[in-house]
Short mmCIF file of C-alpha atoms in Angstrom, two decimals:
data_model
loop_
_atom_site.label_atom_id
_atom_site.label_comp_id
_atom_site.label_asym_id
_atom_site.label_seq_id
_atom_site.Cartn_x
_atom_site.Cartn_y
_atom_site.Cartn_z
CA GLU A 1 -12.10 23.76 -0.44
CA ILE A 2 -9.06 25.52 -2.49
CA VAL A 3 -9.20 24.43 -5.96
CA LEU A 4 -6.37 23.57 -7.75
CA THR A 5 -6.49 23.57 -11.79
CA GLN A 6 -3.05 22.29 -13.71
CA SER A 7 -2.51 22.85 -16.98
CA PRO A 8 -2.02 21.37 -19.75
CA VAL A 9 -4.25 18.59 -19.62
CA THR A 10 -1.96 16.57 -22.02
CA LEU A 11 1.36 18.00 -22.90
CA SER A 12 3.22 15.90 -25.80
CA LEU A 13 6.76 16.54 -25.82
CA SER A 14 9.75 14.76 -27.29
CA PRO A 15 13.01 12.87 -24.56
CA GLY A 16 15.71 16.46 -24.28
CA GLU A 17 12.95 18.63 -24.29
CA ARG A 18 12.38 20.79 -21.49
CA ALA A 19 9.13 20.18 -19.66
CA THR A 20 7.25 23.54 -18.17
CA LEU A 21 3.79 22.86 -15.50
CA SER A 22 1.84 25.19 -14.39
CA CYS A 23 -0.71 24.80 -11.28
CA ARG A 24 -3.32 27.52 -10.34
CA ALA A 25 -4.27 27.81 -6.58
CA SER A 26 -8.04 29.38 -6.29
CA GLN A 27 -6.65 31.19 -2.76
CA SER A 28 -2.94 32.34 -2.08
CA ILE A 29 -1.56 29.19 -0.64
CA SER A 30 2.01 29.47 1.77
CA SER A 31 4.90 27.45 -1.22
CA THR A 32 5.89 25.55 2.17
CA TYR A 33 2.29 23.58 1.81
CA LEU A 34 2.74 22.66 -1.97
CA ALA A 35 3.91 19.54 -3.29
CA TRP A 36 4.47 18.02 -6.85
CA TYR A 37 3.28 14.47 -7.62
CA GLN A 38 4.10 11.59 -10.53
CA GLN A 39 3.09 8.68 -11.17
CA LYS A 40 3.13 6.21 -13.53
CA PRO A 41 0.44 3.90 -15.31
CA GLY A 42 -0.52 1.02 -12.67
CA GLN A 43 2.50 2.63 -9.83
CA SER A 44 1.32 4.66 -6.93
CA PRO A 45 1.91 8.16 -6.33
CA ARG A 46 5.27 9.49 -6.14
CA LEU A 47 6.68 12.62 -3.88
CA LEU A 48 8.69 15.09 -6.18
CA ILE A 49 8.66 18.10 -4.52
CA TYR A 50 7.45 19.70 -1.81
CA GLY A 51 8.07 22.84 -0.36
CA ALA A 52 7.18 24.32 -3.81
CA SER A 53 10.76 23.92 -4.59
CA THR A 54 12.29 21.32 -2.67
CA ARG A 55 13.83 18.15 -4.40
CA ALA A 56 12.27 14.94 -2.15
CA THR A 57 14.52 12.29 -1.48
CA GLY A 58 16.08 10.99 -4.24
CA ILE A 59 14.76 12.87 -7.48
CA PRO A 60 17.06 13.72 -9.95
CA ASP A 61 18.39 17.30 -10.51
CA ARG A 62 16.23 17.84 -13.80
CA PHE A 63 12.84 18.23 -12.00
CA SER A 64 13.07 21.57 -9.65
CA GLY A 65 9.87 23.82 -8.66
CA SER A 66 9.19 27.84 -8.27
CA GLY A 67 6.15 29.69 -7.30
CA SER A 68 4.11 31.38 -4.60
CA GLY A 69 1.13 32.36 -3.97
CA THR A 70 -1.20 31.10 -6.69
CA ASP A 71 1.05 29.69 -9.09
CA PHE A 72 3.66 27.34 -9.33
CA THR A 73 5.48 25.38 -11.66
CA LEU A 74 6.48 22.04 -12.22
CA THR A 75 10.48 22.17 -14.55
CA ILE A 76 11.87 18.57 -16.12
CA SER A 77 14.95 20.26 -17.58
CA ARG A 78 15.55 18.10 -20.41
CA LEU A 79 12.78 14.80 -20.47
CA GLU A 80 13.63 11.36 -20.02
CA PRO A 81 12.11 8.66 -21.30
CA GLU A 82 11.19 7.66 -17.81
CA ASP A 83 9.77 10.98 -17.07
CA PHE A 84 6.61 10.05 -19.26
CA ALA A 85 3.65 10.41 -16.46
CA VAL A 86 1.29 12.30 -14.15
CA TYR A 87 1.86 14.78 -12.27
CA TYR A 88 -0.18 15.85 -10.38
CA CYS A 89 0.38 18.71 -7.02
CA GLN A 90 -1.56 19.78 -4.35
CA GLN A 91 -2.15 21.52 -1.38
CA TYR A 92 -1.72 20.21 2.31
CA GLY A 93 -0.46 21.32 5.47
CA ARG A 94 -3.48 23.45 7.87
CA SER A 95 -6.05 24.03 5.52
CA VAL A 96 -8.27 20.78 5.02
CA PRO A 97 -8.97 19.43 2.08
CA HIS A 98 -5.44 17.78 1.43
CA THR A 99 -7.07 19.31 -3.00
CA PHE A 100 -4.82 17.59 -5.13
CA GLY A 101 -5.19 19.46 -9.48
CA GLN A 102 -6.62 17.46 -12.00
CA GLY A 103 -3.46 16.14 -13.04
CA THR A 104 -1.07 17.09 -16.65
CA ASN A 105 -0.61 13.48 -18.32
CA LEU A 106 3.14 14.36 -20.09
CA GLU A 107 3.53 12.38 -22.72
CA ILE A 108 5.69 11.91 -25.42
CA LYS A 109 5.45 13.30 -28.66
CA GLU B 1 13.18 -0.68 3.26
CA VAL B 2 10.12 1.52 4.02
CA GLN B 3 6.44 -0.54 3.12
CA LEU B 4 3.33 0.74 3.73
CA VAL B 5 1.01 -2.94 2.40
CA GLU B 6 -3.09 -2.02 2.07
CA SER B 7 -5.83 -4.51 2.60
CA GLY B 8 -9.48 -5.49 2.83
CA GLY B 9 -10.73 -4.33 -0.63
CA GLY B 10 -13.43 -6.28 -2.04
CA LEU B 11 -16.89 -6.43 -3.55
CA VAL B 12 -19.50 -4.85 -1.84
CA GLN B 13 -23.16 -3.92 -2.11
CA PRO B 14 -24.18 -0.04 -1.93
CA GLY B 15 -25.66 1.02 2.24
CA ARG B 16 -22.57 -2.30 3.38
CA SER B 17 -19.23 -1.69 5.36
CA LEU B 18 -16.15 -2.26 4.51
CA ARG B 19 -12.52 -2.08 6.99
CA LEU B 20 -9.32 -1.35 5.76
CA SER B 21 -6.02 -2.03 6.88
CA CYS B 22 -2.58 -1.20 6.23
CA ALA B 23 0.19 -2.37 7.76
CA ALA B 24 3.81 -0.14 7.99
CA SER B 25 7.07 -1.66 7.69
CA GLY B 26 10.92 0.20 7.74
CA PHE B 27 10.25 3.62 9.98
CA ILE B 28 9.06 3.93 13.14
CA PHE B 29 4.93 4.65 13.37
CA GLU B 30 4.22 6.31 16.19
CA ASP B 31 6.71 9.11 14.77
CA TYR B 32 3.93 10.23 11.45
CA ALA B 33 1.16 10.94 10.45
CA MET B 34 -1.16 9.19 8.57
CA HIS B 35 -3.62 9.04 5.18
CA TRP B 36 -6.10 7.99 3.05
CA VAL B 37 -5.91 8.96 -1.06
CA ARG B 38 -8.47 7.32 -2.61
CA GLN B 39 -8.42 6.91 -6.69
CA VAL B 40 -11.24 6.05 -9.05
CA PRO B 41 -8.81 3.89 -12.23
CA GLY B 42 -7.96 6.28 -14.89
CA LYS B 43 -9.22 9.67 -12.81
CA GLY B 44 -7.29 12.43 -10.53
CA LEU B 45 -5.73 11.97 -6.44
CA GLU B 46 -8.71 12.46 -3.81
CA TRP B 47 -7.64 12.48 0.21
CA VAL B 48 -9.70 11.60 2.09
CA SER B 49 -8.86 11.29 5.93
CA ASP B 50 -6.12 12.16 7.85
CA ILE B 51 -5.19 11.02 11.74
CA ASN B 52 -1.99 12.97 13.84
CA TRP B 53 0.39 10.74 14.96
CA SER B 54 -1.73 10.34 18.56
CA SER B 55 -4.70 9.85 17.20
CA SER B 56 -5.84 13.50 18.58
CA TYR B 57 -6.42 15.40 15.43
CA ILE B 58 -8.61 13.72 12.88
CA VAL B 59 -10.33 15.42 9.53
CA TYR B 60 -11.90 14.17 6.63
CA ALA B 61 -13.32 15.34 3.18
CA ASP B 62 -17.48 15.82 2.82
CA SER B 63 -17.45 13.34 0.10
CA VAL B 64 -16.87 10.45 3.37
CA LYS B 65 -17.14 12.62 6.63
CA GLY B 66 -19.93 10.91 8.84
CA ARG B 67 -19.62 7.57 7.19
CA PHE B 68 -15.63 6.66 7.47
CA THR B 69 -13.81 6.45 10.30
CA ILE B 70 -10.04 6.38 10.51
CA SER B 71 -7.51 4.81 13.24
CA ARG B 72 -4.29 3.63 13.91
CA ASP B 73 -2.50 0.94 16.34
CA ASN B 74 0.72 2.45 17.00
CA ALA B 75 1.27 -0.62 18.34
CA LYS B 76 0.59 -3.10 15.44
CA ASN B 77 2.23 0.22 13.49
CA SER B 78 -1.37 -0.31 11.02
CA LEU B 79 -4.18 1.94 9.98
CA TYR B 80 -7.23 1.51 9.61
CA LEU B 81 -10.58 3.39 7.72
CA GLN B 82 -13.80 2.10 8.41
CA MET B 83 -16.52 2.44 5.60
CA ASN B 84 -19.92 2.58 6.58
CA SER B 85 -22.97 3.34 4.37
CA LEU B 86 -20.88 2.75 0.93
CA ARG B 87 -22.44 4.70 -2.32
CA ASP B 88 -21.75 3.44 -5.55
CA GLU B 89 -19.07 6.96 -5.71
CA ASP B 90 -16.78 5.10 -3.11
CA THR B 91 -15.48 2.60 -5.71
CA ALA B 92 -11.49 3.78 -6.77
CA LEU B 93 -8.36 1.95 -5.64
CA TYR B 94 -7.63 3.15 -1.62
CA TYR B 95 -4.34 4.53 -1.05
CA CYS B 96 -2.41 4.57 2.96
CA ALA B 97 0.32 7.18 2.42
CA LYS B 98 2.64 8.55 4.57
CA ASP B 99 2.90 11.65 6.05
CA MET B 100 6.52 13.53 6.67
CA SER B 101 5.20 15.15 9.95
CA GLU B 102 4.38 13.72 13.08
CA LYS B 103 0.91 16.64 12.76
CA GLY B 104 0.05 15.50 9.65
CA LEU B 105 1.09 19.28 7.65
CA GLY B 106 3.66 17.69 5.91
CA PRO B 107 3.55 16.04 2.17
CA PHE B 108 3.20 12.48 1.70
CA ASP B 109 6.24 10.96 1.43
CA MET B 110 5.68 7.09 1.08
CA TRP B 111 2.84 5.39 -0.13
CA GLY B 112 1.36 1.86 -0.22
CA GLN B 113 0.27 0.04 -3.63
CA GLY B 114 -3.28 -0.07 -2.41
CA THR B 115 -6.43 -2.50 -1.99
CA MET B 116 -9.70 -1.44 -4.73
CA VAL B 117 -12.96 -0.86 -2.97
CA THR B 118 -15.53 -2.07 -5.66
CA VAL B 119 -19.91 -0.96 -4.45
CA SER B 120 -22.22 -2.60 -6.78
CA SER B 121 -25.75 -4.74 -6.11
#
């Protein structure tokens, strides 16, 4: 099983700042199969990024993804008030189980 | 509008069974693989199971293998999860999620609102 470890667990920033979230895999995964989701309180997860760097439909361009192998990053260039949420990375595709990271809570400072 | 609506959750005693349903609308259901994902309130996401478009490929998390059965009825645009021998640790909000591909190789691009399953005596 591929274990995904996200860091930091909690990130405290202010609107307008840049956020950098990390996701590290226990073994190399194809960048084709790495996704990021956003979850706000009381809501379902929303797909933000897939294929490590492709934004999903309707996702603003302040969200970007990068990385390869075992290290992946989600960057939010300038935080908007609606961006404060929990973010999960996930590996999907041929490797089962389709594991999620434990999440990073992006909170307002 | 693309929509997934789960139902069938509730309070059930350990060892008993429950069947969850997910009604899909707004897209061609038979063209996509589907998944079940669960989340203990306040905790992270755990993938449970997936089924490809034709039901020819089905996989489960080890934590539910042998107890849960995923199925789908493309004529009814519906996904199901039969949960047997329920345990306390199965207590969670259960989401159905649409895969971006027909084979189950894609990310999960649409999620329902979830149905809560509570296993307790």
